Every structure is written in C-alpha cells, then in structure tokens.
Short mmCIF file of C-alpha atoms in Angstrom, two decimals:
data_model
loop_
_atom_site.label_atom_id
_atom_site.label_comp_id
_atom_site.label_asym_id
_atom_site.label_seq_id
_atom_site.Cartn_x
_atom_site.Cartn_y
_atom_site.Cartn_z
CA ALA A 1 31.52 -6.98 36.08
CA LYS A 2 35.08 -6.43 37.09
CA GLY A 3 36.01 -2.88 37.95
CA VAL A 4 32.44 -1.51 37.97
CA GLN A 5 32.03 1.01 40.77
CA SER A 6 28.38 1.87 40.21
CA PHE A 7 25.69 1.19 37.63
CA LEU A 8 22.08 1.84 36.63
CA VAL A 9 19.89 -0.62 34.80
CA LEU A 10 16.71 0.49 33.05
CA PRO A 11 14.09 -1.74 31.40
CA LEU A 12 13.24 -1.48 27.72
CA ALA A 13 9.68 -2.15 26.64
CA THR A 14 7.98 -2.48 23.28
CA ARG A 15 4.20 -2.60 22.98
CA SER A 16 4.00 -2.49 26.76
CA ALA A 17 6.00 -5.71 27.10
CA PHE A 18 9.49 -6.13 28.56
CA SER A 19 12.02 -6.41 25.71
CA GLY A 20 15.39 -5.93 27.38
CA LEU A 21 17.64 -3.94 29.59
CA ILE A 22 19.98 -1.04 29.08
CA GLY A 23 22.74 -0.52 31.62
CA PHE A 24 24.99 2.42 32.42
CA ASP A 25 28.10 1.70 34.46
CA TYR A 26 30.95 3.67 35.91
CA ILE A 27 34.35 2.01 36.26
CA ARG A 28 36.61 4.86 37.40
CA SER A 29 34.76 5.84 40.53
CA ALA A 30 31.55 5.35 42.37
CA HIS A 31 29.02 7.73 41.00
CA LEU A 32 25.74 8.56 42.63
CA LEU A 33 23.23 9.57 39.92
CA GLY A 34 21.07 12.58 40.56
CA GLN A 35 17.35 12.81 39.74
CA ALA A 36 18.04 14.85 36.53
CA GLU A 37 20.58 12.26 35.31
CA ILE A 38 18.24 9.37 35.99
CA ALA A 39 15.37 11.18 34.27
CA LEU A 40 17.56 11.82 31.17
CA LEU A 41 18.65 8.14 31.12
CA GLN A 42 15.00 7.07 31.42
CA ILE A 43 14.09 9.37 28.49
CA GLY A 44 16.95 7.77 26.53
CA ALA A 45 15.68 4.28 27.36
CA ALA A 46 12.11 5.28 26.33
CA ALA A 47 13.47 6.68 23.06
CA LEU A 48 15.27 3.40 22.33
CA SER A 49 12.03 1.51 23.05
CA ILE A 50 10.10 3.75 20.66
CA ALA A 51 12.74 3.42 17.96
CA SER A 52 12.66 -0.38 18.41
CA GLU A 53 8.85 -0.41 18.03
CA ARG A 54 9.06 1.77 14.92
CA TYR A 55 11.69 -0.50 13.38
CA GLU A 56 9.47 -3.55 14.04
CA ALA A 57 6.45 -1.79 12.57
CA ILE A 58 8.35 -0.71 9.48
CA ASN A 59 9.56 -4.29 8.94
CA ALA A 60 6.06 -5.67 9.46
CA LEU A 61 4.72 -3.14 6.89
CA ARG A 62 7.40 -4.02 4.42
CA GLU A 63 6.69 -7.74 4.77
CA SER A 64 2.96 -7.09 4.32
CA GLU A 65 3.63 -4.99 1.23
CA ASP A 66 5.88 -7.71 -0.20
CA ARG A 67 3.14 -10.34 0.35
CA TYR A 68 0.50 -8.03 -1.21
CA ARG A 69 2.78 -7.27 -4.20
CA ALA A 70 3.46 -11.01 -4.75
CA VAL A 71 -0.29 -11.69 -4.82
CA VAL A 72 -1.15 -8.81 -7.16
CA ASP A 73 1.83 -9.36 -9.45
CA ASN A 74 1.01 -13.11 -9.84
CA ALA A 75 -2.78 -12.82 -10.03
CA HIS A 76 -4.22 -14.31 -13.19
CA ASP A 77 -6.83 -11.52 -13.40
CA VAL A 78 -6.02 -7.97 -14.51
CA ILE A 79 -6.09 -5.62 -11.56
CA PHE A 80 -6.32 -1.91 -12.24
CA GLN A 81 -6.73 1.49 -10.60
CA ILE A 82 -8.05 4.65 -12.30
CA ASP A 83 -7.79 8.09 -10.73
CA LEU A 84 -10.84 10.31 -10.65
CA SER A 85 -9.79 12.14 -13.80
CA GLY A 86 -9.96 8.80 -15.65
CA ARG A 87 -6.27 7.99 -16.02
CA LEU A 88 -4.90 4.52 -15.46
CA ILE A 89 -2.62 4.77 -12.43
CA PHE A 90 -1.97 1.04 -11.80
CA LEU A 91 -2.05 -2.15 -13.83
CA ASN A 92 -0.69 -5.48 -12.70
CA PRO A 93 1.47 -7.59 -15.07
CA SER A 94 -1.62 -9.64 -16.17
CA TRP A 95 -2.69 -6.60 -18.26
CA GLU A 96 0.19 -7.13 -20.67
CA ARG A 97 -0.25 -10.90 -20.71
CA VAL A 98 -4.01 -10.66 -21.46
CA THR A 99 -4.04 -7.76 -23.93
CA GLY A 100 -0.55 -7.78 -25.33
CA ILE A 101 -0.35 -4.01 -24.62
CA PRO A 102 2.81 -3.08 -22.64
CA LEU A 103 2.24 -1.57 -19.20
CA THR A 104 4.47 1.34 -20.13
CA GLU A 105 2.17 2.25 -23.03
CA SER A 106 -0.99 2.03 -20.89
CA LEU A 107 -0.19 3.65 -17.55
CA GLY A 108 -1.09 7.31 -17.45
CA LEU A 109 -3.55 7.02 -20.36
CA PRO A 110 -7.22 7.94 -19.93
CA PHE A 111 -9.14 4.67 -19.76
CA TRP A 112 -11.22 5.67 -22.81
CA LYS A 113 -8.08 5.48 -25.00
CA ILE A 114 -7.98 1.69 -24.39
CA ALA A 115 -11.66 0.95 -23.88
CA PRO A 116 -13.41 -1.15 -26.54
CA PRO A 117 -14.96 1.35 -28.99
CA GLY A 118 -18.42 -0.28 -28.78
CA MET A 119 -18.34 0.00 -24.99
CA LEU A 120 -17.01 3.53 -24.70
CA GLN A 121 -20.31 5.36 -24.03
CA GLN A 122 -21.42 2.75 -21.42
CA LEU A 123 -18.00 2.77 -19.66
CA GLN A 124 -17.88 6.59 -19.57
CA THR A 125 -21.38 6.60 -18.01
CA ALA A 126 -20.35 3.96 -15.46
CA PHE A 127 -17.20 5.96 -14.63
CA ARG A 128 -19.30 9.13 -14.11
CA LEU A 129 -21.78 7.30 -11.90
CA LEU A 130 -18.97 5.87 -9.79
CA ARG A 131 -17.04 9.14 -9.56
CA GLU A 132 -20.21 11.05 -8.57
CA ASN A 133 -20.98 8.42 -5.92
CA VAL A 134 -24.34 7.50 -7.53
CA THR A 135 -23.31 3.87 -7.19
CA ASP A 136 -20.28 2.23 -5.61
CA SER A 137 -19.78 -0.65 -8.01
CA PHE A 138 -20.24 -1.67 -11.63
CA HIS A 139 -20.16 -5.06 -13.35
CA GLN A 140 -19.95 -5.50 -17.13
CA MET A 141 -18.95 -8.15 -19.66
CA MET A 142 -16.73 -6.58 -22.33
CA VAL A 143 -15.14 -7.74 -25.55
CA MET A 144 -11.72 -6.27 -26.29
CA THR A 145 -9.33 -6.94 -29.17
CA ASP A 146 -5.77 -7.82 -28.20
CA THR A 147 -2.66 -6.84 -30.13
CA GLN A 148 -2.91 -10.04 -32.16
CA GLY A 149 -6.41 -9.11 -33.37
CA GLU A 150 -8.12 -11.75 -31.18
CA ASN A 151 -11.26 -10.99 -29.20
CA ILE A 152 -10.86 -11.23 -25.43
CA TRP A 153 -13.92 -11.55 -23.19
CA LEU A 154 -13.47 -9.62 -19.98
CA ASP A 155 -15.83 -9.98 -17.01
CA THR A 156 -15.14 -6.61 -15.45
CA TYR A 157 -15.85 -5.56 -11.84
CA ILE A 158 -15.25 -1.91 -10.96
CA ARG A 159 -15.60 -0.30 -7.56
CA LEU A 160 -15.29 3.19 -6.14
CA ILE A 161 -12.61 3.33 -3.42
CA LYS A 162 -13.48 5.75 -0.64
CA ASP A 163 -11.43 7.48 2.07
CA ALA A 164 -12.39 7.48 5.75
CA GLN A 165 -14.79 10.37 5.17
CA GLY A 166 -16.65 8.49 2.43
CA ARG A 167 -15.26 10.50 -0.47
CA GLY A 168 -14.18 8.67 -3.59
CA THR A 169 -10.43 8.60 -4.09
CA MET A 170 -10.05 6.24 -7.06
CA ILE A 171 -11.76 3.49 -9.06
CA ALA A 172 -10.35 0.04 -8.90
CA GLY A 173 -11.27 -3.24 -10.33
CA THR A 174 -10.49 -6.52 -11.98
#
C-alpha cells in the first residue's frame, strides 16, 4: 500500500483452520518491531480468533435452539417437564390446544392439581418411583376431562431426566 514504511501480518485461525489475516502497518516511518511488541500483537490476534470462534458457537447454538423451539412449539403431542418437587415447569402450546387449559394457569402448579382424579394415586406413585430412581420411565393411558367437559384419552410417556452423574434432575414426557 502507498506510504507504508513497515508492516506485520499475522494469521487468524478458528478451530485450527486459517480464517484470515490481521495486519499492522506504519506509514510515518519504518518501525522495527521488538519481540515484546510482536508477542503482544500475536496475543491480540489469538484473542480475535477466540472471539470469532465464540461468536460462531453462540450463533450455532442460537440456530439450534430456534430449530428445537420450532419443533417443540409445533408438535401435535403435549410435551411437558416437571421439577422434582412435582411442579410443571414447561408445557408446549399443544397443552392448551388439547386440554383447553391456558399455559399461564398450568405452569408452576403441582402436577396433581391437574391430574385426572381417578389417576391421582397411580400418578403420584409413578412420580415417586421416577424421582427416587426406582425406574427411569413410566407409560400410562389416562382419561382427562377438557374445559368443554369432553373426555380426552392421553397415551402418556414419562421419563426421568438425569445429569452427567446419573442423578435425576427433572421428569419429562409427552
């Protein structure tokens, strides 16, 4: 470039692959860079590479979450999560479509407040067995009454969700 007296070009890499260059130039006078200056510029280039990788990872995660959310929100089946104290912590929009009960009136409630009365004892036992890690899944056909007074048959699958150490963190199902 016109007027450049000296310059330094450093490679940028993301995921161990070349992704670009960063250049430092001096136009007023020739400048011989010392080891400390070069080391600082290399650290700066490495920081830019790390920031670029992080930006790409955040975007990939956001896109993955958007795809996941689209699937869950548009699923025909009800998808739910219950914390280990028994409270509903997640319901997809199908809950409201199937039962007629608004999500805002259901989230945060203990599951036994919305469980079919004739199934309450059995569901509480299943919840206890799941929470105590006696079994890791439960399958039950249930009949529930919607807000219009109609019976709804629900083929329910419930599973204990575990962390990396094998401890239960929540119960989820469809």
